[in-house]
mmCIF file with all atom_site columns, C-alpha atoms in Angstrom:
data_model
loop_
_atom_site.group_PDB
_atom_site.id
_atom_site.type_symbol
_atom_site.label_atom_id
_atom_site.label_alt_id
_atom_site.label_comp_id
_atom_site.label_asym_id
_atom_site.label_entity_id
_atom_site.label_seq_id
_atom_site.pdbx_PDB_ins_code
_atom_site.Cartn_x
_atom_site.Cartn_y
_atom_site.Cartn_z
_atom_site.occupancy
_atom_site.B_iso_or_equiv
_atom_site.pdbx_formal_charge
_atom_site.auth_seq_id
_atom_site.auth_comp_id
_atom_site.auth_asym_id
_atom_site.auth_atom_id
_atom_site.pdbx_PDB_model_num
ATOM 1  C CA . GLY V 1 1  ? -18.452 -12.351 13.494 1.00 58.00 ? 999  GLY V CA 1
ATOM 2  C CA . THR V 1 2  ? -16.707 -15.117 15.635 1.00 61.00 ? 1000 THR V CA 1
ATOM 3  C CA . GLY V 1 3  ? -13.245 -15.385 17.248 1.00 59.00 ? 1001 GLY V CA 1
ATOM 4  C CA . ALA V 1 4  ? -10.981 -12.542 16.998 1.00 61.00 ? 1002 ALA V CA 1
ATOM 5  C CA . ALA V 1 5  ? -13.371 -10.826 14.297 1.00 69.00 ? 1003 ALA V CA 1
ATOM 6  C CA . ALA V 1 6  ? -16.382 -10.891 16.715 1.00 77.00 ? 1004 ALA V CA 1
ATOM 7  C CA . GLU V 1 7  ? -17.861 -7.701  17.555 1.00 83.00 ? 1005 GLU V CA 1
ATOM 8  C CA . TRP V 1 8  ? -20.316 -7.136  20.483 1.00 82.00 ? 1006 TRP V CA 1
ATOM 9  C CA . THR V 1 9  ? -23.067 -4.755  20.192 1.00 83.00 ? 1007 THR V CA 1
ATOM 10 C CA . VAL V 1 10 ? -25.110 -3.335  22.755 1.00 80.00 ? 1008 VAL V CA 1
ATOM 11 C CA . SER V 1 11 ? -28.512 -1.409  22.314 1.00 81.00 ? 1009 SER V CA 1
ATOM 12 C CA . PRO V 1 12 ? -31.757 -0.940  24.444 1.00 80.00 ? 1010 PRO V CA 1
ATOM 13 C CA . ALA V 1 13 ? -34.181 -3.563  24.176 1.00 77.00 ? 1011 ALA V CA 1
ATOM 14 C CA . ASP V 1 14 ? -37.099 -1.210  24.676 1.00 81.00 ? 1012 ASP V CA 1
ATOM 15 C CA . ALA V 1 15 ? -35.957 1.569   22.287 1.00 82.00 ? 1013 ALA V CA 1
ATOM 16 C CA . PRO V 1 16 ? -34.295 -0.139  19.337 1.00 77.00 ? 1014 PRO V CA 1
ATOM 17 C CA . GLY V 1 17 ? -32.124 2.277   17.462 1.00 82.00 ? 1015 GLY V CA 1
ATOM 18 C CA . ALA V 1 18 ? -32.020 4.807   20.312 1.00 87.00 ? 1016 ALA V CA 1
ATOM 19 C CA . TYR V 1 19 ? -28.144 4.429   20.516 1.00 84.00 ? 1017 TYR V CA 1
ATOM 20 C CA . GLU V 1 20 ? -25.806 1.496   19.947 1.00 85.00 ? 1018 GLU V CA 1
ATOM 21 C CA . LEU V 1 21 ? -22.500 0.527   21.525 1.00 83.00 ? 1019 LEU V CA 1
ATOM 22 C CA . ALA V 1 22 ? -20.075 -1.921  19.664 1.00 85.00 ? 1020 ALA V CA 1
ATOM 23 C CA . PHE V 1 23 ? -16.880 -3.061  21.149 1.00 85.00 ? 1021 PHE V CA 1
ATOM 24 C CA . LYS V 1 24 ? -14.469 -6.145  20.868 1.00 85.00 ? 1022 LYS V CA 1
ATOM 25 C CA . LEU V 1 25 ? -13.221 -8.348  23.677 1.00 81.00 ? 1023 LEU V CA 1
ATOM 26 C CA . PRO V 1 26 ? -9.381  -9.224  23.884 1.00 81.00 ? 1024 PRO V CA 1
ATOM 27 C CA . GLU V 1 27 ? -8.564  -11.974 21.498 1.00 81.00 ? 1025 GLU V CA 1
ATOM 28 C CA . HIS V 1 28 ? -7.844  -14.659 23.875 1.00 78.00 ? 1026 HIS V CA 1
ATOM 29 C CA . ILE V 1 29 ? -11.329 -14.148 25.465 1.00 78.00 ? 1027 ILE V CA 1
ATOM 30 C CA . GLU V 1 30 ? -13.005 -14.462 22.105 1.00 79.00 ? 1028 GLU V CA 1
ATOM 31 C CA . LYS V 1 31 ? -10.997 -17.515 21.241 1.00 78.00 ? 1029 LYS V CA 1
ATOM 32 C CA . TRP V 1 32 ? -12.034 -19.275 24.440 1.00 75.00 ? 1030 TRP V CA 1
ATOM 33 C CA . ILE V 1 33 ? -15.816 -18.275 23.908 1.00 75.00 ? 1031 ILE V CA 1
ATOM 34 C CA . SER V 1 34 ? -15.541 -19.641 20.287 1.00 73.00 ? 1032 SER V CA 1
ATOM 35 C CA . ASP V 1 35 ? -13.349 -22.393 20.734 1.00 74.00 ? 1033 ASP V CA 1
ATOM 36 C CA . SER V 1 36 ? -15.946 -25.027 20.004 1.00 69.00 ? 1034 SER V CA 1
ATOM 37 C CA . ASP V 1 37 ? -18.892 -24.469 17.875 1.00 69.00 ? 1035 ASP V CA 1
ATOM 38 C CA . GLU V 1 38 ? -21.312 -26.700 20.077 1.00 70.00 ? 1036 GLU V CA 1
ATOM 39 C CA . LYS V 1 39 ? -20.390 -24.697 23.127 1.00 74.00 ? 1037 LYS V CA 1
ATOM 40 C CA . GLU V 1 40 ? -19.939 -21.135 21.543 1.00 74.00 ? 1038 GLU V CA 1
ATOM 41 C CA . ARG V 1 41 ? -23.599 -20.032 22.441 1.00 74.00 ? 1039 ARG V CA 1
ATOM 42 C CA . LEU V 1 42 ? -23.464 -21.496 25.996 1.00 79.00 ? 1040 LEU V CA 1
ATOM 43 C CA . ARG V 1 43 ? -20.149 -19.676 26.583 1.00 77.00 ? 1041 ARG V CA 1
ATOM 44 C CA . THR V 1 44 ? -21.577 -16.362 24.955 1.00 76.00 ? 1042 THR V CA 1
ATOM 45 C CA . LEU V 1 45 ? -24.448 -16.642 27.460 1.00 76.00 ? 1043 LEU V CA 1
ATOM 46 C CA . GLN V 1 46 ? -22.052 -17.452 30.348 1.00 78.00 ? 1044 GLN V CA 1
ATOM 47 C CA . VAL V 1 47 ? -19.787 -14.468 29.414 1.00 76.00 ? 1045 VAL V CA 1
ATOM 48 C CA . LYS V 1 48 ? -22.787 -11.946 28.884 1.00 74.00 ? 1046 LYS V CA 1
ATOM 49 C CA . GLU V 1 49 ? -24.359 -13.080 32.430 1.00 75.00 ? 1047 GLU V CA 1
ATOM 50 C CA . GLN V 1 50 ? -21.113 -13.202 34.488 1.00 76.00 ? 1048 GLN V CA 1
ATOM 51 C CA . PHE V 1 51 ? -18.795 -10.687 33.091 1.00 74.00 ? 1049 PHE V CA 1
ATOM 52 C CA . LEU V 1 52 ? -20.946 -8.369  30.782 1.00 74.00 ? 1050 LEU V CA 1
ATOM 53 C CA . SER V 1 53 ? -24.164 -8.254  32.562 1.00 75.00 ? 1051 SER V CA 1
ATOM 54 C CA . THR V 1 54 ? -23.480 -4.400  33.590 1.00 80.00 ? 1052 THR V CA 1
ATOM 55 C CA . ILE V 1 55 ? -21.379 -2.089  31.684 1.00 79.00 ? 1053 ILE V CA 1
ATOM 56 C CA . THR V 1 56 ? -20.630 1.531   33.286 1.00 85.00 ? 1054 THR V CA 1
ATOM 57 C CA . LEU V 1 57 ? -19.649 4.159   30.851 1.00 82.00 ? 1055 LEU V CA 1
ATOM 58 C CA . TYR V 1 58 ? -18.473 7.581   31.914 1.00 88.00 ? 1056 TYR V CA 1
ATOM 59 C CA . ARG V 1 59 ? -18.654 10.711  29.833 1.00 87.00 ? 1057 ARG V CA 1
ATOM 60 C CA . VAL V 1 60 ? -17.124 13.984  30.702 1.00 91.00 ? 1058 VAL V CA 1
ATOM 61 C CA . GLY V 1 61 ? -18.753 17.113  28.960 1.00 87.00 ? 1059 GLY V CA 1
ATOM 62 C CA . SER V 1 62 ? -19.271 20.867  29.689 1.00 90.00 ? 1060 SER V CA 1
ATOM 63 C CA . SER V 1 63 ? -22.051 20.066  32.306 1.00 89.00 ? 1061 SER V CA 1
ATOM 64 C CA . GLY V 1 64 ? -19.417 17.665  34.337 1.00 91.00 ? 1062 GLY V CA 1
ATOM 65 C CA . LEU V 1 65 ? -19.394 13.873  34.656 1.00 93.00 ? 1063 LEU V CA 1
ATOM 66 C CA . ARG V 1 66 ? -22.270 11.757  33.426 1.00 90.00 ? 1064 ARG V CA 1
ATOM 67 C CA . THR V 1 67 ? -22.586 8.004   34.328 1.00 89.00 ? 1065 THR V CA 1
ATOM 68 C CA . TYR V 1 68 ? -24.618 5.604   32.357 1.00 83.00 ? 1066 TYR V CA 1
ATOM 69 C CA . GLN V 1 69 ? -25.125 1.934   33.308 1.00 80.00 ? 1067 GLN V CA 1
ATOM 70 C CA . LEU V 1 70 ? -25.995 -0.733  30.624 1.00 77.00 ? 1068 LEU V CA 1
ATOM 71 C CA . ARG V 1 71 ? -27.460 -4.040  32.044 1.00 76.00 ? 1069 ARG V CA 1
ATOM 72 C CA . TYR V 1 72 ? -27.840 -6.962  30.235 1.00 69.00 ? 1070 TYR V CA 1
ATOM 73 C CA . GLU V 1 73 ? -31.021 -9.273  30.292 1.00 68.00 ? 1071 GLU V CA 1
ATOM 74 C CA . PRO V 1 74 ? -31.030 -12.786 29.321 1.00 61.00 ? 1072 PRO V CA 1
ATOM 75 C CA . SER V 1 75 ? -33.814 -12.733 26.892 1.00 61.00 ? 1073 SER V CA 1
ATOM 76 C CA . SER V 1 76 ? -32.116 -10.052 24.663 1.00 55.00 ? 1074 SER V CA 1
ATOM 77 C CA . LEU V 1 77 ? -29.385 -12.220 23.296 1.00 53.00 ? 1075 LEU V CA 1
ATOM 78 C CA . SER V 1 78 ? -29.390 -12.394 19.536 1.00 57.00 ? 1076 SER V CA 1
ATOM 79 C CA . ARG V 1 79 ? -26.925 -12.594 16.702 1.00 57.00 ? 1077 ARG V CA 1
ATOM 80 C CA . PRO V 1 80 ? -27.163 -9.813  14.009 1.00 57.00 ? 1078 PRO V CA 1
ATOM 81 C CA . GLY V 1 81 ? -28.994 -11.033 10.850 1.00 56.00 ? 1079 GLY V CA 1
ATOM 82 C CA . THR V 1 82 ? -30.375 -14.218 12.427 1.00 51.00 ? 1080 THR V CA 1
ATOM 83 C CA . GLY V 1 83 ? -32.860 -12.791 14.598 1.00 48.00 ? 1081 GLY V CA 1
ATOM 84 C CA . ASP V 1 84 ? -31.880 -15.306 17.525 1.00 46.00 ? 1082 ASP V CA 1
#
């Protein structure tokens, strides 16, 4: 999607289908990213590189606290259904 309807999805590049994390950004950030069709792809890359290049997740379970760190690699940007 685009704008407020956009959903970001994170999955491992070296193990497709192993897991998937989906989330949405605050509406004002999505609006800034998709404000101009010509600049949307560039802004998407900038946001991923500058703000979402590393996502840390914390999971509390019976075995204690586990930390997972997801890292973005620039070559892995794609839009669902388009392959690019």
